[in-house]
Amino acid sequence: MAKQHTEALPLKGIAGKSAERQLRLHPILIGSILPFILLIIWESLSRLGILPSYLLPAPTVIFSTIVELGADGSLFGHIGITLYRIFLGFLLGAASALLLGSFVGIYRKAEQFFDPIIQAFRSIPSLAWVPLFILWMGIAEASKVTLIAVGVFFPVYLNVVSGILSVDRQLIEVGKMYGLNSYQLVKRIILPASLPSFLVGLRSGLGLGWMFVVAAELMGASQGLGYLLVLGQNTYSPELIIASIVLFALLGKVSDALLKKVEYRSLHWQDRMEQR
Amino acid sequence: MSLQVRNVSKEFETRKAISNISFNTESGEIIGILGTSGCGKSTLLRAVSGLDSSYTGDVIIDGEVCNDIDERLGFIFQQPRLMPWLSVLDNVSFGLKGGKEERRSNAARYLDLVGLKGNEQDYPKQLSGGMAQRVAIARALVTSPQYLLLDEPFSALDAFTKMKLQDLLLDIWEAYKTTILLVTHDVEEALYLCDRLIILKGQPGRKDEEIVIDEPRPRSRGSVNLAEYKEHILERLELTTSATEIGGATT
Ligand SMILES: Nc1ncnc2c1ncn2[C@@H]1O[C@H](COP(=O)(O)OP(=O)(O)O)[C@@H](O)[C@H]1O
Ligand SMILES: [Mg+2]
């Protein structure tokens, strides 16, 4: 029997490495041109006194505000507590969404039982919970973490359910042909097949988590990046507000990049356009 | 050792797909189930495999009625149906039980058999259609089934790959003497591979004819004898039906 196959070879190494690296730098450079120009215009307008500094301070002023906060050490306390809240809320929300979502996705009966009420709760704008949570759990950590968890829950839940429901029936048949029982089908086919959808849910859940951590800290906190927003408003210091916005943006971007990396690592088997 | 199909019928909600189909297989035989598209070939094979158990009639394996999935049967689908998140090696060992090392070395043997030594660590997205179907063949063989069910396994492949895989199937059959039940709509494929053909016809599909292909192996694809069989089968499947259609239209 012929051991060699003459069909197409695996798609390895499509382009040379050096050419690839050049191409990868380009979009970043192109993308930084506009922000850079805007920053320069903003800085010069502030220096010339055209932009009033009590409304919109210059980028350098904002930057030195961040540096000062870092120098006296208070910055890390604020960042730390904010990260702690979002981490805990994210974990709680994502874990309960995964559990309930898998259950609802796998058992038809559970879907009929749970889905209507979950859909009903979903139609409540999550911020409407704030007064109730404060009433129940006070203004301390518990109510904040709960609010974030609620925000994270829904996107993750929806994606887990739809991921499981759209698992290819043909693959499940393969498992059945090998005599797998329901538990093995879930573990070996349904969960891995719905992993991509779960990860999409995690990323949009994280985005909402950041939104809700701001809301939670605005509603009353003595520390945290959101508290800096309030403090900046009360002390008429726009540089503090903008500094805190910048930090939120940075942290949000970094956490999303981390998740994206996890996604990329665990989904390397996917045949997707962007992986070329 | 044999597989018997006795009076199998299957009705979907709206229509009957197959009606009263019966045949026997003998050990080590290659049986072809040949028919035009929509005549119920897949339905029949799914009933035999136990993937579908809501049919009437009996499927008898080695003397006992069997209405469920059975590990004596292996199934190769039209599409490779590989798990995209598993490497080629893990796809092949998917249905095996036992320790990881043992499963892997077993799987590697069968990958070698289908000519994919060296591709163990690839992922399905890296494979061509023909390679993926080879992996699917290895996956079905690795559990050493006594009966191999194939549902148009080569119909999605180009002509050359198809011929190579047909020969691979024959090699495997020579080596293991597996009883093979091959569903196909390709007359030439059926004649090249099978010892006996069950012709299905109509909607719902009924058994129209059973033909023994009396041609020694190795067969030649261009054999005159096979061409005569082909002529006969085409007449059964198409010319006669179109003749009655024309007849029906004129009355
Ligand atoms: N799940 C299903 N529900 C309803 N009708 C079906 C289903 N599967 C197949 N059929 C019908 O049964 C008939 C036989 O189908 P099939 O066995 O797939 O044919 P073949 O494999 O010979 O092309 C067709 O008329 C088809 O429409
Ligand atoms: Mg079919």
Tab-separated table of N, CA and C in Angstrom, chain A residues 83-187:
chain	number	residue	atom	x	y	z
A	83	LEU	N	-9.286	46.485	41.066
A	83	LEU	CA	-9.001	45.187	40.455
A	83	LEU	C	-9.596	44.054	41.276
A	84	TYR	N	-9.470	44.199	42.597
A	84	TYR	CA	-10.006	43.166	43.484
A	84	TYR	C	-11.514	43.010	43.289
A	85	ARG	N	-12.212	44.137	43.213
A	85	ARG	CA	-13.666	44.089	43.029
A	85	ARG	C	-14.031	43.451	41.705
A	86	ILE	N	-13.365	43.883	40.649
A	86	ILE	CA	-13.767	43.355	39.344
A	86	ILE	C	-13.397	41.891	39.222
A	87	PHE	N	-12.261	41.514	39.813
A	87	PHE	CA	-11.840	40.120	39.743
A	87	PHE	C	-12.857	39.222	40.433
A	88	LEU	N	-13.226	39.615	41.637
A	88	LEU	CA	-14.162	38.801	42.415
A	88	LEU	C	-15.531	38.748	41.733
A	89	GLY	N	-16.009	39.906	41.287
A	89	GLY	CA	-17.312	39.951	40.632
A	89	GLY	C	-17.317	39.155	39.346
A	90	PHE	N	-16.231	39.289	38.594
A	90	PHE	CA	-16.105	38.573	37.329
A	90	PHE	C	-16.120	37.068	37.574
A	91	LEU	N	-15.348	36.645	38.564
A	91	LEU	CA	-15.254	35.224	38.883
A	91	LEU	C	-16.615	34.664	39.280
A	92	LEU	N	-17.273	35.375	40.186
A	92	LEU	CA	-18.586	34.919	40.651
A	92	LEU	C	-19.591	34.867	39.504
A	93	GLY	N	-19.646	35.948	38.748
A	93	GLY	CA	-20.626	36.034	37.663
A	93	GLY	C	-20.362	34.986	36.599
A	94	ALA	N	-19.083	34.852	36.194
A	94	ALA	CA	-18.754	33.919	35.120
A	94	ALA	C	-18.971	32.480	35.573
A	95	ALA	N	-18.581	32.180	36.811
A	95	ALA	CA	-18.724	30.799	37.284
A	95	ALA	C	-20.190	30.401	37.374
A	96	SER	N	-21.019	31.294	37.934
A	96	SER	CA	-22.431	30.907	38.045
A	96	SER	C	-23.079	30.851	36.658
A	97	ALA	N	-22.630	31.721	35.748
A	97	ALA	CA	-23.179	31.673	34.390
A	97	ALA	C	-22.788	30.377	33.693
A	98	LEU	N	-21.555	29.931	33.921
A	98	LEU	CA	-21.101	28.690	33.286
A	98	LEU	C	-21.916	27.508	33.809
A	99	LEU	N	-22.093	27.465	35.123
A	99	LEU	CA	-22.834	26.357	35.721
A	99	LEU	C	-24.277	26.334	35.225
A	100	LEU	N	-24.947	27.451	35.406
A	100	LEU	CA	-26.365	27.497	35.035
A	100	LEU	C	-26.533	27.364	33.524
A	101	GLY	N	-25.639	28.021	32.775
A	101	GLY	CA	-25.720	27.961	31.324
A	101	GLY	C	-25.535	26.545	30.802
A	102	SER	N	-24.570	25.806	31.350
A	102	SER	CA	-24.356	24.425	30.912
A	102	SER	C	-25.588	23.597	31.216
A	103	PHE	N	-26.105	23.781	32.405
A	103	PHE	CA	-27.280	23.031	32.834
A	103	PHE	C	-28.460	23.278	31.885
A	104	VAL	N	-28.715	24.553	31.632
A	104	VAL	CA	-29.842	24.920	30.770
A	104	VAL	C	-29.609	24.467	29.334
A	105	GLY	N	-28.341	24.575	28.868
A	105	GLY	CA	-28.043	24.177	27.502
A	105	GLY	C	-28.176	22.680	27.293
A	106	ILE	N	-27.803	21.915	28.313
A	106	ILE	CA	-27.746	20.464	28.143
A	106	ILE	C	-29.107	19.813	28.363
A	107	TYR	N	-29.847	20.276	29.367
A	107	TYR	CA	-31.138	19.654	29.637
A	107	TYR	C	-32.284	20.510	29.116
A	108	ARG	N	-32.994	19.959	28.182
A	108	ARG	CA	-34.163	20.638	27.620
A	108	ARG	C	-35.121	21.099	28.714
A	109	LYS	N	-35.374	20.204	29.673
A	109	LYS	CA	-36.314	20.508	30.760
A	109	LYS	C	-35.836	21.709	31.566
A	110	ALA	N	-34.537	21.759	31.822
A	110	ALA	CA	-33.990	22.874	32.594
A	110	ALA	C	-34.169	24.179	31.843
A	111	GLU	N	-34.076	24.091	30.520
A	111	GLU	CA	-34.261	25.299	29.729
A	111	GLU	C	-35.687	25.811	29.892
A	112	GLN	N	-36.640	24.873	29.787
A	112	GLN	CA	-38.034	25.294	29.940
A	112	GLN	C	-38.290	25.852	31.332
A	113	PHE	N	-37.570	25.323	32.311
A	113	PHE	CA	-37.788	25.717	33.697
A	113	PHE	C	-37.133	27.064	34.024
A	114	PHE	N	-35.878	27.213	33.603
A	114	PHE	CA	-35.118	28.403	34.024
A	114	PHE	C	-35.191	29.559	33.036
A	115	ASP	N	-35.247	29.228	31.756
A	115	ASP	CA	-35.006	30.275	30.776
A	115	ASP	C	-35.972	31.458	30.860
A	116	PRO	N	-37.280	31.210	31.030
A	116	PRO	CA	-38.185	32.360	31.093
A	116	PRO	C	-37.811	33.354	32.195
A	117	ILE	N	-37.484	32.834	33.370
A	117	ILE	CA	-37.196	33.755	34.477
A	117	ILE	C	-35.864	34.462	34.246
A	118	ILE	N	-34.907	33.756	33.645
A	118	ILE	CA	-33.626	34.402	33.378
A	118	ILE	C	-33.806	35.502	32.337
A	119	GLN	N	-34.614	35.216	31.321
A	119	GLN	CA	-34.880	36.240	30.314
A	119	GLN	C	-35.590	37.445	30.941
A	120	ALA	N	-36.474	37.173	31.883
A	120	ALA	CA	-37.186	38.269	32.547
A	120	ALA	C	-36.209	39.149	33.320
A	121	PHE	N	-35.320	38.499	34.071
A	121	PHE	CA	-34.332	39.269	34.831
A	121	PHE	C	-33.394	40.039	33.914
A	122	ARG	N	-33.141	39.443	32.751
A	122	ARG	CA	-32.222	40.088	31.828
A	122	ARG	C	-32.779	41.410	31.322
A	123	SER	N	-34.115	41.481	31.250
A	123	SER	CA	-34.689	42.705	30.708
A	123	SER	C	-34.685	43.846	31.730
A	124	ILE	N	-34.266	43.559	32.970
A	124	ILE	CA	-34.096	44.640	33.940
A	124	ILE	C	-32.729	45.272	33.694
A	125	PRO	N	-32.675	46.598	33.463
A	125	PRO	CA	-31.357	47.225	33.322
A	125	PRO	C	-30.593	47.031	34.638
A	126	SER	N	-29.393	46.467	34.543
A	126	SER	CA	-28.719	46.017	35.767
A	126	SER	C	-28.497	47.120	36.799
A	127	LEU	N	-28.349	48.368	36.311
A	127	LEU	CA	-28.098	49.454	37.267
A	127	LEU	C	-29.301	49.703	38.166
A	128	ALA	N	-30.465	49.242	37.703
A	128	ALA	CA	-31.661	49.424	38.526
A	128	ALA	C	-31.579	48.636	39.829
A	129	TRP	N	-30.663	47.682	39.873
A	129	TRP	CA	-30.503	46.898	41.094
A	129	TRP	C	-29.793	47.676	42.197
A	130	VAL	N	-29.060	48.728	41.806
A	130	VAL	CA	-28.167	49.390	42.756
A	130	VAL	C	-28.831	49.727	44.095
A	131	PRO	N	-29.971	50.447	44.086
A	131	PRO	CA	-30.560	50.816	45.389
A	131	PRO	C	-30.900	49.599	46.240
A	132	LEU	N	-31.405	48.559	45.563
A	132	LEU	CA	-31.804	47.370	46.297
A	132	LEU	C	-30.597	46.683	46.934
A	133	PHE	N	-29.524	46.575	46.156
A	133	PHE	CA	-28.319	45.939	46.683
A	133	PHE	C	-27.767	46.704	47.874
A	134	ILE	N	-27.814	48.054	47.762
A	134	ILE	CA	-27.300	48.855	48.878
A	134	ILE	C	-28.165	48.645	50.115
A	135	LEU	N	-29.481	48.578	49.875
A	135	LEU	CA	-30.404	48.364	50.982
A	135	LEU	C	-30.140	47.015	51.652
A	136	TRP	N	-29.876	46.014	50.825
A	136	TRP	CA	-29.684	44.660	51.351
A	136	TRP	C	-28.305	44.462	51.984
A	137	MET	N	-27.292	44.960	51.263
A	137	MET	CA	-25.936	44.572	51.678
A	137	MET	C	-25.098	45.742	52.147
A	138	GLY	N	-25.726	46.927	52.248
A	138	GLY	CA	-24.957	48.083	52.671
A	138	GLY	C	-24.068	48.559	51.544
A	139	ILE	N	-23.247	49.550	51.887
A	139	ILE	CA	-22.482	50.210	50.845
A	139	ILE	C	-21.090	49.595	50.695
A	140	ALA	N	-20.816	48.552	51.526
A	140	ALA	CA	-19.482	47.949	51.543
A	140	ALA	C	-19.262	47.043	50.340
A	141	GLU	N	-18.261	46.214	50.394
A	141	GLU	CA	-17.826	45.429	49.234
A	141	GLU	C	-18.923	44.545	48.641
A	142	ALA	N	-19.699	43.899	49.508
A	142	ALA	CA	-20.633	42.876	49.028
A	142	ALA	C	-21.548	43.401	47.931
A	143	SER	N	-22.132	44.573	48.129
A	143	SER	CA	-23.072	45.072	47.129
A	143	SER	C	-22.360	45.401	45.821
A	144	LYS	N	-21.130	45.890	45.912
A	144	LYS	CA	-20.379	46.224	44.692
A	144	LYS	C	-20.061	44.965	43.898
A	145	VAL	N	-19.523	43.968	44.609
A	145	VAL	CA	-19.151	42.726	43.926
A	145	VAL	C	-20.391	42.073	43.306
A	146	THR	N	-21.496	42.106	44.032
A	146	THR	CA	-22.728	41.508	43.503
A	146	THR	C	-23.164	42.207	42.225
A	147	LEU	N	-23.111	43.524	42.234
A	147	LEU	CA	-23.525	44.264	41.043
A	147	LEU	C	-22.675	43.895	39.837
A	148	ILE	N	-21.355	43.812	40.062
A	148	ILE	CA	-20.455	43.438	38.963
A	148	ILE	C	-20.773	42.023	38.487
A	149	ALA	N	-21.010	41.127	39.444
A	149	ALA	CA	-21.310	39.737	39.082
A	149	ALA	C	-22.574	39.662	38.235
A	150	VAL	N	-23.573	40.456	38.589
A	150	VAL	CA	-24.816	40.461	37.809
A	150	VAL	C	-24.540	40.934	36.381
A	151	GLY	N	-23.691	41.967	36.271
A	151	GLY	CA	-23.366	42.471	34.947
A	151	GLY	C	-22.639	41.439	34.105
A	152	VAL	N	-21.709	40.712	34.741
A	152	VAL	CA	-20.919	39.730	34.002
A	152	VAL	C	-21.768	38.518	33.635
A	153	PHE	N	-22.713	38.177	34.504
A	153	PHE	CA	-23.476	36.937	34.356
A	153	PHE	C	-24.140	36.800	32.992
A	154	PHE	N	-24.898	37.831	32.580
A	154	PHE	CA	-25.771	37.633	31.410
A	154	PHE	C	-25.037	37.354	30.096
A	155	PRO	N	-24.042	38.157	29.727
A	155	PRO	CA	-23.377	37.804	28.461
A	155	PRO	C	-22.743	36.413	28.496
A	156	VAL	N	-22.163	36.045	29.637
A	156	VAL	CA	-21.534	34.728	29.703
A	156	VAL	C	-22.605	33.642	29.600
A	157	TYR	N	-23.680	33.825	30.359
A	157	TYR	CA	-24.765	32.845	30.346
A	157	TYR	C	-25.310	32.643	28.930
A	158	LEU	N	-25.636	33.747	28.276
A	158	LEU	CA	-26.233	33.641	26.938
A	158	LEU	C	-25.313	32.941	25.963
A	159	ASN	N	-24.021	33.256	26.061
A	159	ASN	CA	-23.087	32.627	25.138
A	159	ASN	C	-22.875	31.149	25.435
A	160	VAL	N	-22.876	30.791	26.714
A	160	VAL	CA	-22.730	29.376	27.055
A	160	VAL	C	-23.921	28.599	26.500
A	161	VAL	N	-25.112	29.112	26.736
A	161	VAL	CA	-26.309	28.406	26.270
A	161	VAL	C	-26.311	28.285	24.745
A	162	SER	N	-26.066	29.402	24.069
A	162	SER	CA	-26.152	29.319	22.611
A	162	SER	C	-25.007	28.474	22.063
A	163	GLY	N	-23.845	28.527	22.736
A	163	GLY	CA	-22.731	27.674	22.308
A	163	GLY	C	-23.101	26.213	22.385
A	164	ILE	N	-23.720	25.823	23.480
A	164	ILE	CA	-24.076	24.409	23.655
A	164	ILE	C	-25.166	24.007	22.675
A	165	LEU	N	-26.143	24.893	22.482
A	165	LEU	CA	-27.241	24.535	21.580
A	165	LEU	C	-26.783	24.427	20.131
A	166	SER	N	-25.674	25.100	19.796
A	166	SER	CA	-25.258	25.040	18.393
A	166	SER	C	-24.140	24.034	18.158
A	167	VAL	N	-23.874	23.168	19.136
A	167	VAL	CA	-22.877	22.117	18.897
A	167	VAL	C	-23.367	21.217	17.761
A	168	ASP	N	-22.448	20.909	16.864
A	168	ASP	CA	-22.780	20.115	15.687
A	168	ASP	C	-23.320	18.734	16.081
A	169	ARG	N	-24.560	18.463	15.672
A	169	ARG	CA	-25.175	17.188	16.007
A	169	ARG	C	-24.377	16.020	15.408
A	170	GLN	N	-23.715	16.295	14.293
A	170	GLN	CA	-22.937	15.239	13.646
A	170	GLN	C	-21.792	14.753	14.529
A	171	LEU	N	-21.194	15.677	15.269
A	171	LEU	CA	-20.103	15.268	16.160
A	171	LEU	C	-20.647	14.442	17.322
A	172	ILE	N	-21.817	14.827	17.785
A	172	ILE	CA	-22.423	14.077	18.886
A	172	ILE	C	-22.721	12.648	18.439
A	173	GLU	N	-23.136	12.510	17.176
A	173	GLU	CA	-23.390	11.165	16.652
A	173	GLU	C	-22.135	10.309	16.652
A	174	VAL	N	-21.007	10.943	16.351
A	174	VAL	CA	-19.748	10.191	16.393
A	174	VAL	C	-19.532	9.640	17.803
A	175	GLY	N	-19.746	10.502	18.792
A	175	GLY	CA	-19.612	10.049	20.177
A	175	GLY	C	-20.563	8.919	20.506
A	176	LYS	N	-21.795	9.050	20.030
A	176	LYS	CA	-22.776	7.995	20.305
A	176	LYS	C	-22.338	6.679	19.686
A	177	MET	N	-21.776	6.772	18.490
A	177	MET	CA	-21.329	5.562	17.792
A	177	MET	C	-20.280	4.823	18.618
A	178	TYR	N	-19.535	5.549	19.446
A	178	TYR	CA	-18.548	4.896	20.300
A	178	TYR	C	-19.116	4.582	21.677
A	179	GLY	N	-20.426	4.658	21.786
A	179	GLY	CA	-21.069	4.247	23.025
A	179	GLY	C	-20.845	5.190	24.199
A	180	LEU	N	-20.558	6.464	23.952
A	180	LEU	CA	-20.391	7.393	25.066
A	180	LEU	C	-21.740	7.633	25.744
A	181	ASN	N	-21.740	7.707	27.076
A	181	ASN	CA	-22.978	8.044	27.785
A	181	ASN	C	-23.133	9.564	27.840
A	182	SER	N	-24.243	10.020	28.407
A	182	SER	CA	-24.529	11.464	28.359
A	182	SER	C	-23.428	12.275	29.027
A	183	TYR	N	-22.947	11.792	30.164
A	183	TYR	CA	-21.903	12.534	30.867
A	183	TYR	C	-20.655	12.657	29.996
A	184	GLN	N	-20.284	11.540	29.351
A	184	GLN	CA	-19.090	11.571	28.502
A	184	GLN	C	-19.304	12.455	27.277
A	185	LEU	N	-20.533	12.447	26.740
A	185	LEU	CA	-20.820	13.310	25.600
A	185	LEU	C	-20.623	14.773	25.977
A	186	VAL	N	-21.113	15.136	27.167
A	186	VAL	CA	-20.968	16.516	27.628
A	186	VAL	C	-19.501	16.854	27.795
A	187	LYS	N	-18.784	15.992	28.468
A	187	LYS	CA	-17.402	16.294	28.810
A	187	LYS	C	-16.494	16.271	27.583
